[in-house]
XYZ file of C-alpha atoms in Angstrom:
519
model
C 125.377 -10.604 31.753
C 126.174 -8.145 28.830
C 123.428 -5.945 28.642
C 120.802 -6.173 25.651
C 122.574 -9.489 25.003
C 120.621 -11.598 21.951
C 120.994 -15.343 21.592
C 119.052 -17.598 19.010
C 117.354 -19.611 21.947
C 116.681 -18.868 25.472
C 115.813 -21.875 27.671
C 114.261 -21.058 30.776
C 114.575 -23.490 33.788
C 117.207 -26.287 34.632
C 115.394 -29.347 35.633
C 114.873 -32.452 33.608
C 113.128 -30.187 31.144
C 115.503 -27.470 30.506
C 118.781 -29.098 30.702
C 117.243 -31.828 28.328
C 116.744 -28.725 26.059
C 120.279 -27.792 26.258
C 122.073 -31.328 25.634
C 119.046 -31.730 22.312
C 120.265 -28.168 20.968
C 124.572 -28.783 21.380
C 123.554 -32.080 19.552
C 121.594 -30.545 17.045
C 124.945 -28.001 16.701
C 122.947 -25.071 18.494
C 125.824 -23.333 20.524
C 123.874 -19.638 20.487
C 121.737 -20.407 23.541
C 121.574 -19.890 27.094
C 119.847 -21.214 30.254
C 118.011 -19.024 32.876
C 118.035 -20.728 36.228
C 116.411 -18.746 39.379
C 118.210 -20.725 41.698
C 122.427 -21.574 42.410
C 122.311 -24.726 40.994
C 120.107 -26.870 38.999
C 118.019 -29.641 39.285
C 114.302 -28.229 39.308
C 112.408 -30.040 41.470
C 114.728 -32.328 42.741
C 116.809 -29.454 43.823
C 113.832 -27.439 45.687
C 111.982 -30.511 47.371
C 114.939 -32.042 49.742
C 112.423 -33.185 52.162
C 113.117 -35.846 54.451
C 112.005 -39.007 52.790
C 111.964 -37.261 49.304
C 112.151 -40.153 46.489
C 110.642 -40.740 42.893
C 107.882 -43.139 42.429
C 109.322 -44.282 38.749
C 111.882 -46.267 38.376
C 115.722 -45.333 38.561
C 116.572 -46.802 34.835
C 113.460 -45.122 33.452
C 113.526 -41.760 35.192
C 116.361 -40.823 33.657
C 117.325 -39.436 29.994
C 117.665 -42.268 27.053
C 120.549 -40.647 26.088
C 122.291 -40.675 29.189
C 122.065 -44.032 31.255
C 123.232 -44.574 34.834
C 124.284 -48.157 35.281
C 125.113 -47.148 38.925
C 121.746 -46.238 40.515
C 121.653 -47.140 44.009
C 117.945 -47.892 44.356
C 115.546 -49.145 41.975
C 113.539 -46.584 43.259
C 115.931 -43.538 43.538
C 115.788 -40.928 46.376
C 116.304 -37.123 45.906
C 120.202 -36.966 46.498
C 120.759 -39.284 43.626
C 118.505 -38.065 41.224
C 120.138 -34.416 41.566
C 123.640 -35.724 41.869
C 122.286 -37.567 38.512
C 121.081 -33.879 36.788
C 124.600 -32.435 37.955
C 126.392 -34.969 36.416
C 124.532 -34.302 32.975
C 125.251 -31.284 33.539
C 128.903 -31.386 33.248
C 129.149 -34.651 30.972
C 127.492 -32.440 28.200
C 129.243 -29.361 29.084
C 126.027 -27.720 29.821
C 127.902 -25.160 32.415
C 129.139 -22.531 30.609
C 125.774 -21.964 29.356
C 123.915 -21.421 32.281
C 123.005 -18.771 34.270
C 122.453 -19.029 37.979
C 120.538 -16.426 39.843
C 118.546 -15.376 36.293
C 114.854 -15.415 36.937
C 112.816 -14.524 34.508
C 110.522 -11.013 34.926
C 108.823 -10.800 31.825
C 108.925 -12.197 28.471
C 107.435 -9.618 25.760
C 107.315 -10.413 22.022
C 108.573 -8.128 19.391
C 106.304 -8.482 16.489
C 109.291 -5.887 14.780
C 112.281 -7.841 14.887
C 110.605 -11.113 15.556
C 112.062 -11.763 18.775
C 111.370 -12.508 22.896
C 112.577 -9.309 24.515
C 113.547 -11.000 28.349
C 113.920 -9.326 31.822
C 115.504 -11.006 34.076
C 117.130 -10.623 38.041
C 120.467 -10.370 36.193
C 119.907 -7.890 33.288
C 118.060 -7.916 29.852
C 118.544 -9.949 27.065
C 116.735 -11.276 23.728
C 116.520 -14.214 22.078
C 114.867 -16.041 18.925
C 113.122 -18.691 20.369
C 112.367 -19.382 24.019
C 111.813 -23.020 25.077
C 110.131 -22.706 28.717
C 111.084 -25.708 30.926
C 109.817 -24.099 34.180
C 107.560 -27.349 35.023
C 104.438 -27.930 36.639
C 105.833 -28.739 39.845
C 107.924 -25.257 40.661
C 106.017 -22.758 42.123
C 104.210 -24.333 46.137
C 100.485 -23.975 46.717
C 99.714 -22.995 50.038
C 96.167 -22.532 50.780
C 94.714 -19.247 52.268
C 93.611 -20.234 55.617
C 92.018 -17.793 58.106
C 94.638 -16.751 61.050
C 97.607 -18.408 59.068
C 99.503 -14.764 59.040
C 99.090 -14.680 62.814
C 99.844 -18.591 63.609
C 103.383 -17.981 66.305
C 105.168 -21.121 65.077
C 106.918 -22.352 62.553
C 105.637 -22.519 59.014
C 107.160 -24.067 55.753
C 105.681 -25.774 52.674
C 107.087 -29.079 51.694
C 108.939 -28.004 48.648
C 110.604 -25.110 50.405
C 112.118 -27.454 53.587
C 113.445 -25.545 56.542
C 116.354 -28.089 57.559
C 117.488 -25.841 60.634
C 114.369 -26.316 62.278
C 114.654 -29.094 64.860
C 111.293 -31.241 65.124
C 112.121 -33.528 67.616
C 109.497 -33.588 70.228
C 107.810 -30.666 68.297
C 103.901 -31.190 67.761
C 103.209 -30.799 64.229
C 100.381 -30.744 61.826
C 100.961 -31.831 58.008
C 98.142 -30.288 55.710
C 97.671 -32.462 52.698
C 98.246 -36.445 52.214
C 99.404 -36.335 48.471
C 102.307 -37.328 47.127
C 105.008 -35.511 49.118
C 103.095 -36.175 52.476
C 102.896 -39.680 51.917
C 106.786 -39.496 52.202
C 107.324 -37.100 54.685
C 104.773 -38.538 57.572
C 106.730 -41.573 58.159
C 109.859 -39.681 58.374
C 108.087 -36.611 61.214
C 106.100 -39.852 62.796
C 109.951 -40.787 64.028
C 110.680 -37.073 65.193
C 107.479 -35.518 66.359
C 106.110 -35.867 70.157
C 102.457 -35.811 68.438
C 101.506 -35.552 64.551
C 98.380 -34.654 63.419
C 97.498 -35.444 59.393
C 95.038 -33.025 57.715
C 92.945 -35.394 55.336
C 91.210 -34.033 53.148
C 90.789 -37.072 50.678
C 92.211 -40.311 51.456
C 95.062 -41.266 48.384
C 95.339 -44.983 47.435
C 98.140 -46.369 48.576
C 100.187 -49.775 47.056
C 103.424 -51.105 48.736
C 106.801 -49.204 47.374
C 109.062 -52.383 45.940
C 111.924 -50.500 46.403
C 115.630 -52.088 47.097
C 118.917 -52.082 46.406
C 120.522 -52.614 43.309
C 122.988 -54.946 44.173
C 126.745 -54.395 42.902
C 126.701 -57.416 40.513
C 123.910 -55.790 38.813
C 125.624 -52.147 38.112
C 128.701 -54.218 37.331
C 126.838 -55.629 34.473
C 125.365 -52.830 33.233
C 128.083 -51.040 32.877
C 130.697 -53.892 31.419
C 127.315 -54.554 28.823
C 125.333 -51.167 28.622
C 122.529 -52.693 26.303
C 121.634 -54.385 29.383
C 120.611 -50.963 31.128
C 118.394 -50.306 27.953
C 117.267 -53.441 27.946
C 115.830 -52.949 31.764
C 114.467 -49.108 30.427
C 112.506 -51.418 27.832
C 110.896 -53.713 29.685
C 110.149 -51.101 32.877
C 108.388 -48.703 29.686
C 106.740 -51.925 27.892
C 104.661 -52.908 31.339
C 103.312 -49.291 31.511
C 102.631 -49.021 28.062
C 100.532 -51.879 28.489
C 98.298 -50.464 31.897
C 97.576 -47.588 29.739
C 94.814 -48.567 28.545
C 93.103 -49.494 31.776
C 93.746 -45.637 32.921
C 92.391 -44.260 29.165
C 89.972 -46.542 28.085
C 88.917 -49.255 30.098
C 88.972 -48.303 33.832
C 86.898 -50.879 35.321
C 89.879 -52.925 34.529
C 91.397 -51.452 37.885
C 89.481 -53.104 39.797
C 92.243 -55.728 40.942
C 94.397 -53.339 41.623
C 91.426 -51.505 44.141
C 91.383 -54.593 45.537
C 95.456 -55.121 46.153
C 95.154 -51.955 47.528
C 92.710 -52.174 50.060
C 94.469 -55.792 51.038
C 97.627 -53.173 51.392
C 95.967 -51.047 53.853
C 93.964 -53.767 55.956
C 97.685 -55.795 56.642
C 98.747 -51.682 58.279
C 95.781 -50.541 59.465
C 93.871 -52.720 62.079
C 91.831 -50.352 63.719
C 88.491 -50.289 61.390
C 87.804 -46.334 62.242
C 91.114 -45.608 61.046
C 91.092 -47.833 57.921
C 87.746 -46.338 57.166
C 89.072 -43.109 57.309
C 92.048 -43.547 55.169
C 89.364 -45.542 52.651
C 88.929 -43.446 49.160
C 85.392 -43.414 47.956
C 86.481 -42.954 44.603
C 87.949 -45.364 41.444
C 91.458 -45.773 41.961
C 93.748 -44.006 39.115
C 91.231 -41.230 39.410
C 94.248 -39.651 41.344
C 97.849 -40.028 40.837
C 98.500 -44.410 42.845
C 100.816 -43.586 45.487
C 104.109 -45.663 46.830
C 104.591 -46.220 50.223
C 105.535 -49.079 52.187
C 105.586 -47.028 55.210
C 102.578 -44.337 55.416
C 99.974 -46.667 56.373
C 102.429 -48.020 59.638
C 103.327 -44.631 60.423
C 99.748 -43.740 60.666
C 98.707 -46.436 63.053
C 101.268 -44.982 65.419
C 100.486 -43.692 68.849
C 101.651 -40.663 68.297
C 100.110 -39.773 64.744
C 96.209 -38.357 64.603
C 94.372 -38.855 61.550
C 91.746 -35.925 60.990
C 89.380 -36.729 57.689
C 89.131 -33.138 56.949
C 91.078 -30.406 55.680
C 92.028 -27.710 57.487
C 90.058 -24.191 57.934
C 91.278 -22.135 60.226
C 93.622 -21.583 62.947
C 93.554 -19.858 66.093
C 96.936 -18.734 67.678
C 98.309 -22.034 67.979
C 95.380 -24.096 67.748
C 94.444 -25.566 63.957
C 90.868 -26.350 63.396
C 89.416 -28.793 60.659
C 86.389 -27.956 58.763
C 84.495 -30.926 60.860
C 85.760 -28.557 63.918
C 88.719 -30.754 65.298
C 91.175 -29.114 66.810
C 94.882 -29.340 67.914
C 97.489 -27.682 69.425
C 100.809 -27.192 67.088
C 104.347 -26.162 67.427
C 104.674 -26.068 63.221
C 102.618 -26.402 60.324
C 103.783 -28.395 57.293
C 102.077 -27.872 54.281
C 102.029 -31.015 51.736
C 99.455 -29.192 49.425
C 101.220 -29.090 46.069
C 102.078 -26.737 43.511
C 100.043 -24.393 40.833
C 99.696 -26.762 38.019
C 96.873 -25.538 36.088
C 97.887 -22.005 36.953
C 101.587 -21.497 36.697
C 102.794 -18.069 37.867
C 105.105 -18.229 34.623
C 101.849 -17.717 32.351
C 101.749 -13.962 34.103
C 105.279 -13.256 32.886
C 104.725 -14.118 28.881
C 102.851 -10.798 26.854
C 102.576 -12.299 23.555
C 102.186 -11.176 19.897
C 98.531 -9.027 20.786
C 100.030 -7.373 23.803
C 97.987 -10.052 26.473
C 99.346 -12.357 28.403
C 99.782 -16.256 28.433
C 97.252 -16.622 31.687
C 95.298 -14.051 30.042
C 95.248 -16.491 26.742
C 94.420 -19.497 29.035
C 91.780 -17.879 31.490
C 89.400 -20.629 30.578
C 92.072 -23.520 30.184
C 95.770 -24.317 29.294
C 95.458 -25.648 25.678
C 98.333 -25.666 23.420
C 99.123 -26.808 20.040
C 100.588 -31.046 20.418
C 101.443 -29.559 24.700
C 104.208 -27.210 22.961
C 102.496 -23.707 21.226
C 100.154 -21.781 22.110
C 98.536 -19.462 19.206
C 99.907 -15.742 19.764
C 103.355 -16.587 20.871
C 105.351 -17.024 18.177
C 108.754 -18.952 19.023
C 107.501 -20.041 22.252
C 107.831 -23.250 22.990
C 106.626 -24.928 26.464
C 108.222 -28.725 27.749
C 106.144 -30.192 29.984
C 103.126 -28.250 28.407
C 98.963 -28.516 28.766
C 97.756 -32.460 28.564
C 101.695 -33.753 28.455
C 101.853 -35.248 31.635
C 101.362 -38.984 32.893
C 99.727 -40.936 35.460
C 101.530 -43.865 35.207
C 104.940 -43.671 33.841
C 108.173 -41.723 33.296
C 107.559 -37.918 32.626
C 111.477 -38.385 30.924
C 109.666 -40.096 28.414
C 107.494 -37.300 26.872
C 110.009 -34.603 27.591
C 112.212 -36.494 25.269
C 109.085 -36.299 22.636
C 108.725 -32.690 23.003
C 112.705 -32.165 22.451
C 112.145 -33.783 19.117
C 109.829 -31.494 18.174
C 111.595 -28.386 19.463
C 114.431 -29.911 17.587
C 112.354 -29.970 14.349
C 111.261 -27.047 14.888
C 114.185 -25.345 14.791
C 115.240 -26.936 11.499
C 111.898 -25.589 9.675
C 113.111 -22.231 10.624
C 116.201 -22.406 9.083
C 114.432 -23.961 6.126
C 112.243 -20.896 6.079
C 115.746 -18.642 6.124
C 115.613 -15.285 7.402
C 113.842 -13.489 10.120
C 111.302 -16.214 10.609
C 109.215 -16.945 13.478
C 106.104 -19.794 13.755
C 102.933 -19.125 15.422
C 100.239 -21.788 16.282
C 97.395 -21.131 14.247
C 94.373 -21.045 16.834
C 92.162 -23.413 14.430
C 95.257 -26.103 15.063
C 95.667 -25.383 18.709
C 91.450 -26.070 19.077
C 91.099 -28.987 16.988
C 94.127 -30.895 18.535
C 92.738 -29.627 22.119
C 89.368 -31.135 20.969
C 90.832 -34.398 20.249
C 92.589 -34.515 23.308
C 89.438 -33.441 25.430
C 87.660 -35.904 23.594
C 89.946 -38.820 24.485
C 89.642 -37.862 27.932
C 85.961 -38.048 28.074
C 86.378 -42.024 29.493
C 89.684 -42.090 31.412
C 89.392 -42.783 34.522
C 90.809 -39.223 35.724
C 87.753 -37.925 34.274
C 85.037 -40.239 35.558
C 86.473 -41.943 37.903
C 84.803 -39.876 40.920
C 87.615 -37.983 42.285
C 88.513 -33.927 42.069
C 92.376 -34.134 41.583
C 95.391 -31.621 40.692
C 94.907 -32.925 37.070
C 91.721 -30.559 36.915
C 91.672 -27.087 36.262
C 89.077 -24.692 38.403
C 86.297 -25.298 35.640
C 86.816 -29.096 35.966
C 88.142 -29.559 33.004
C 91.556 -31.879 32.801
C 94.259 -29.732 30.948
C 96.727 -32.050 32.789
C 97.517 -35.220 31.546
C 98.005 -37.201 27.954
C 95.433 -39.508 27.278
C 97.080 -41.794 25.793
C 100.618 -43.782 25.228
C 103.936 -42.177 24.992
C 104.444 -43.849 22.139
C 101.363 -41.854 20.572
C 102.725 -38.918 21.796
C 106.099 -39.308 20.181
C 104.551 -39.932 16.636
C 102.449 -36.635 17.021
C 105.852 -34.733 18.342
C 108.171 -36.263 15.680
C 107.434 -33.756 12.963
C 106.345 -30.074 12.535
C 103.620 -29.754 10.487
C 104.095 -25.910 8.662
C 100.271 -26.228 8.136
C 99.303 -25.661 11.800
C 101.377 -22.428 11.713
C 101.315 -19.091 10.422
C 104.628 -18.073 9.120
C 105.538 -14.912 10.180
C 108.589 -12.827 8.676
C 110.116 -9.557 9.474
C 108.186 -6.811 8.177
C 110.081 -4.413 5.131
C 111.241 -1.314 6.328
C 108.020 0.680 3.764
C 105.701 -2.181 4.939
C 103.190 -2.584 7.760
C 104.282 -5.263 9.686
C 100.688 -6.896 9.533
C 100.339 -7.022 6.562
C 103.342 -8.255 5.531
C 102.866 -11.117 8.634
C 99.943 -12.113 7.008
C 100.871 -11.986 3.478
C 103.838 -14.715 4.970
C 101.445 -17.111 6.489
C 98.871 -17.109 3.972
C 102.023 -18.094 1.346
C 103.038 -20.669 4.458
C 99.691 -22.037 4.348
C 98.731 -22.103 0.622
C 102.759 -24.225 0.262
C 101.714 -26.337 3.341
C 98.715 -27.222 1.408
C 96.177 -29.851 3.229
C 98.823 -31.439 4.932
C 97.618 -32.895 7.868
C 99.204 -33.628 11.402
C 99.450 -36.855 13.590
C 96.350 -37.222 15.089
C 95.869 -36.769 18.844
């Protein structure tokens, strides 16, 4: 990498997020940009979690980009392999390569209020750019608890996201710490493997059946001799969840039948009633994310699998010890605890326009203005951002939203001509926060009884969109200039404050009292 290199946008990350970023700005006739990827290859999260087991619980013709259909999924419900093989493959269909750079991760971002730009530090070098869209995700950086004697524990240790395939667990006893997502697909999998297993509980997750199968080669055939038949299976898979919606946002009593499908689930598996009423949540279903599985509850009732409703505290040389004082003996420790969500390590690397950082900015919440700018970082642009994600359907589906809007955004700057940079105005970011908060107020993430991943350490959900993705994508479909302070570069006799605030003030008094899509 040339040194002090400057390109008009910097994209950081290449998962679903930041490649989507690329394809949006080559179709928008963006060439000037470049992608920062920590790793060797892309793919994001389906490149780091390669677990055994590892699959998406959305289906294949929806969890993938509109603009880019598959008509040869393999599964309805796709497994790792073929979801990266699928991010590879729009990788080099849109001739994303040449773009990228491997081995790049990002230091520190700093903005310079001077020359209006992201000054960015990286493994490889320095460079700057105009704009930075950050496509880092939620789901990037592991979670492993702090637990008392972990440093000292003499076996093997590895977090489920970070998969140590050399390490041979046949006839190993193991313990798996967490029963979230990931667990729920790597249990079954270790069940097979280990001599004992022993499953850390700390809250039981509903469970329904995973209707996974094979798509059959007479269906692929079709879609790809008639590709409106692949959109037309996208449509109807994102019509049925635009319709449960409103049970999760606004109505969630109306769960109730699916409680009771899922306790039906877990009474055909599980027909020892100490078990089942272990692996019984006491809380609303939806409150946490539904899991898939067709094959945890089974595994469970195994001979060789130990349920222990507690989570784990401390450990003692080789012996792990629950907080209701169980204990076992273990050959490895698996940790299925999740990633920092509501704290992403990313937020220490951004110093915005007042010299602080983002995590300094969101010390008492993420909030940012429609999940894509937060007020003080001017040009910044987050995909997958505060109160964007979904409990129900395809996260492809509002990272296409926010690519509009990073796509219109973009296009108001060149409007604006010249050294121009946007900044959320903090009254915007607030009241569309407040909106959003407010919504929340009767989902049933909020009151439905649970404390979930969705919450940050106040309680408060900065998580997920409370609401449809069609809503979303009208409030992403535009900029609105009047939720931003326009900030230009400052003359060469002219304090650069002043003149930054003699720009927005004329941005604002143009914008007049236009107002945005309502949350």
């Amino acid at each position: 990498m040339a040194e002090h290199e400057h390109v008009r946008v910097a994209v950081i990350g290449s998962g679903f997020g930041g490649l989507g970023a690329a394809v949006r700005l080559r179709r928008e006739g963006i060439t000037d940009f470049v992608v920062l990827e920590r790793a060797d290859s892309v793919g994001g999260t389906w490149r780091d979690n390669s677990y055994p087991g590892c699959a998406c619980d959305v289906p294949s013709h929806l969890y993938s980009f509109s603009f880019a259909p598959n008509p040869d999924w393999p599964r309805t419900f796709s497994g790792q392999e073929h979801i990266r093989a699928y991010l590879e493959h729009v990788t080099d269909v849109f001739g994303l390569r040449p773009h990228i750079r491997f081995g790049s991760e990002v230091k520190l971002m700093s903005w310079d209020g001077g020359k209006l730009r992201w000054n960015i530090e990286t493994t490889r070098g320095p460079l700057s750019a105009d704009v930075v869209v950050s496509a880092t995700g939620p789901l990037s950086d592991p979670k492993v608890p702090q637990i008392p004697g972990l440093e000292s524990f003499p076996g093997k240790v590895f977090h489920s996201a970070r998969w140590d395939h050399d390490y041979d667990l046949r006839g190993k006893r193991v313990a798996m710490v967490g029963t979230g997502a990931s667990a729920i697909q790597i249990v079954p999998a270790v069940q097979r493997e280990a001599g004992r297993l022993t499953v850390f509980q700390r809250t039981p997750p509903w469970v329904m059946p995973r209707m996974d199968r094979a798509v059959s080669g007479v269906e692929r055939r079709l879609h790809r001799a008639l590709p409106f038949t692949t959109q037309l299976r996208r449509g109807l898979l994102w019509g049925i969840r635009e319709l449960q919606v409103q049970a999760f946002t606004k109505h969630p009593d109306e769960l109730g039948l699916v409680e009771k499908l899922a306790r039906r689930n877990m009474t055909r598996a599980i027909k020892d009633p100490v078990l089942r009423a272990k692996l019984t949540p006491d809380y609303r279903i939806g409150c946490k994310r539904i899991l898939l599985s067709s094959e945890y509850y089974p595994a469970l009732a195994k001979p060789n699998v130990d349920v222990v409703a507690s989570g784990l505290s401390e450990i003692r040389g080789s012996t792990v010890v629950a907080a209701d004082g169980t204990e076992a003996e273990v050959d490895a420790i698996i940790f299925g605890t999740g990633f920092h969500v509501t704290d992403m390590p990313i937020a220490e690397r951004v110093v915005g326009a007042a010299g602080h950082t983002l995590a300094e900015s969101w010390k008492n919440g993420m909030q940012a203005l429609r999940g894509v700018s937060a007020a003080g970082f001017p040009n910044w642009m987050t995909i997958i951002g505060p109160n964007t994600g979904l409990g129900n359907s395809s996260m492809i589906l509002m990272i296409e939203s926010q690519l509009n809007y990073m796509a219109d955004y973009l296009r108001q700057l060149d409007v604006l001509g010249g050294r121009t940079a946007l900044d959320a105005r903090p009254a915007a970011v607030d009241a569309w926060n407040h909106r959003v908060q407010e919504r929340m107020k009767r989902t049933v993430w909020n009151t439905g009884g649970c404390t979930s991943w969705y919450l940050d350490a106040s309680g408060r959900n900065t998580t997920i969109w409370p609401g449809t993705t069609t809503e979303f994508r009208r409030a992403t479909r535009h900029v609105d200039l009047s939720e931003y302070e326009v900030v230009r570069e400052p003359e060469a006799d002219e304090p650069e404050g002043k003149n930054a605030r003699t720009a927005g003030n004329t941005a604002r008094n143009s914008a007049g009292k236009k107002s945005g899509a309502a949350a």
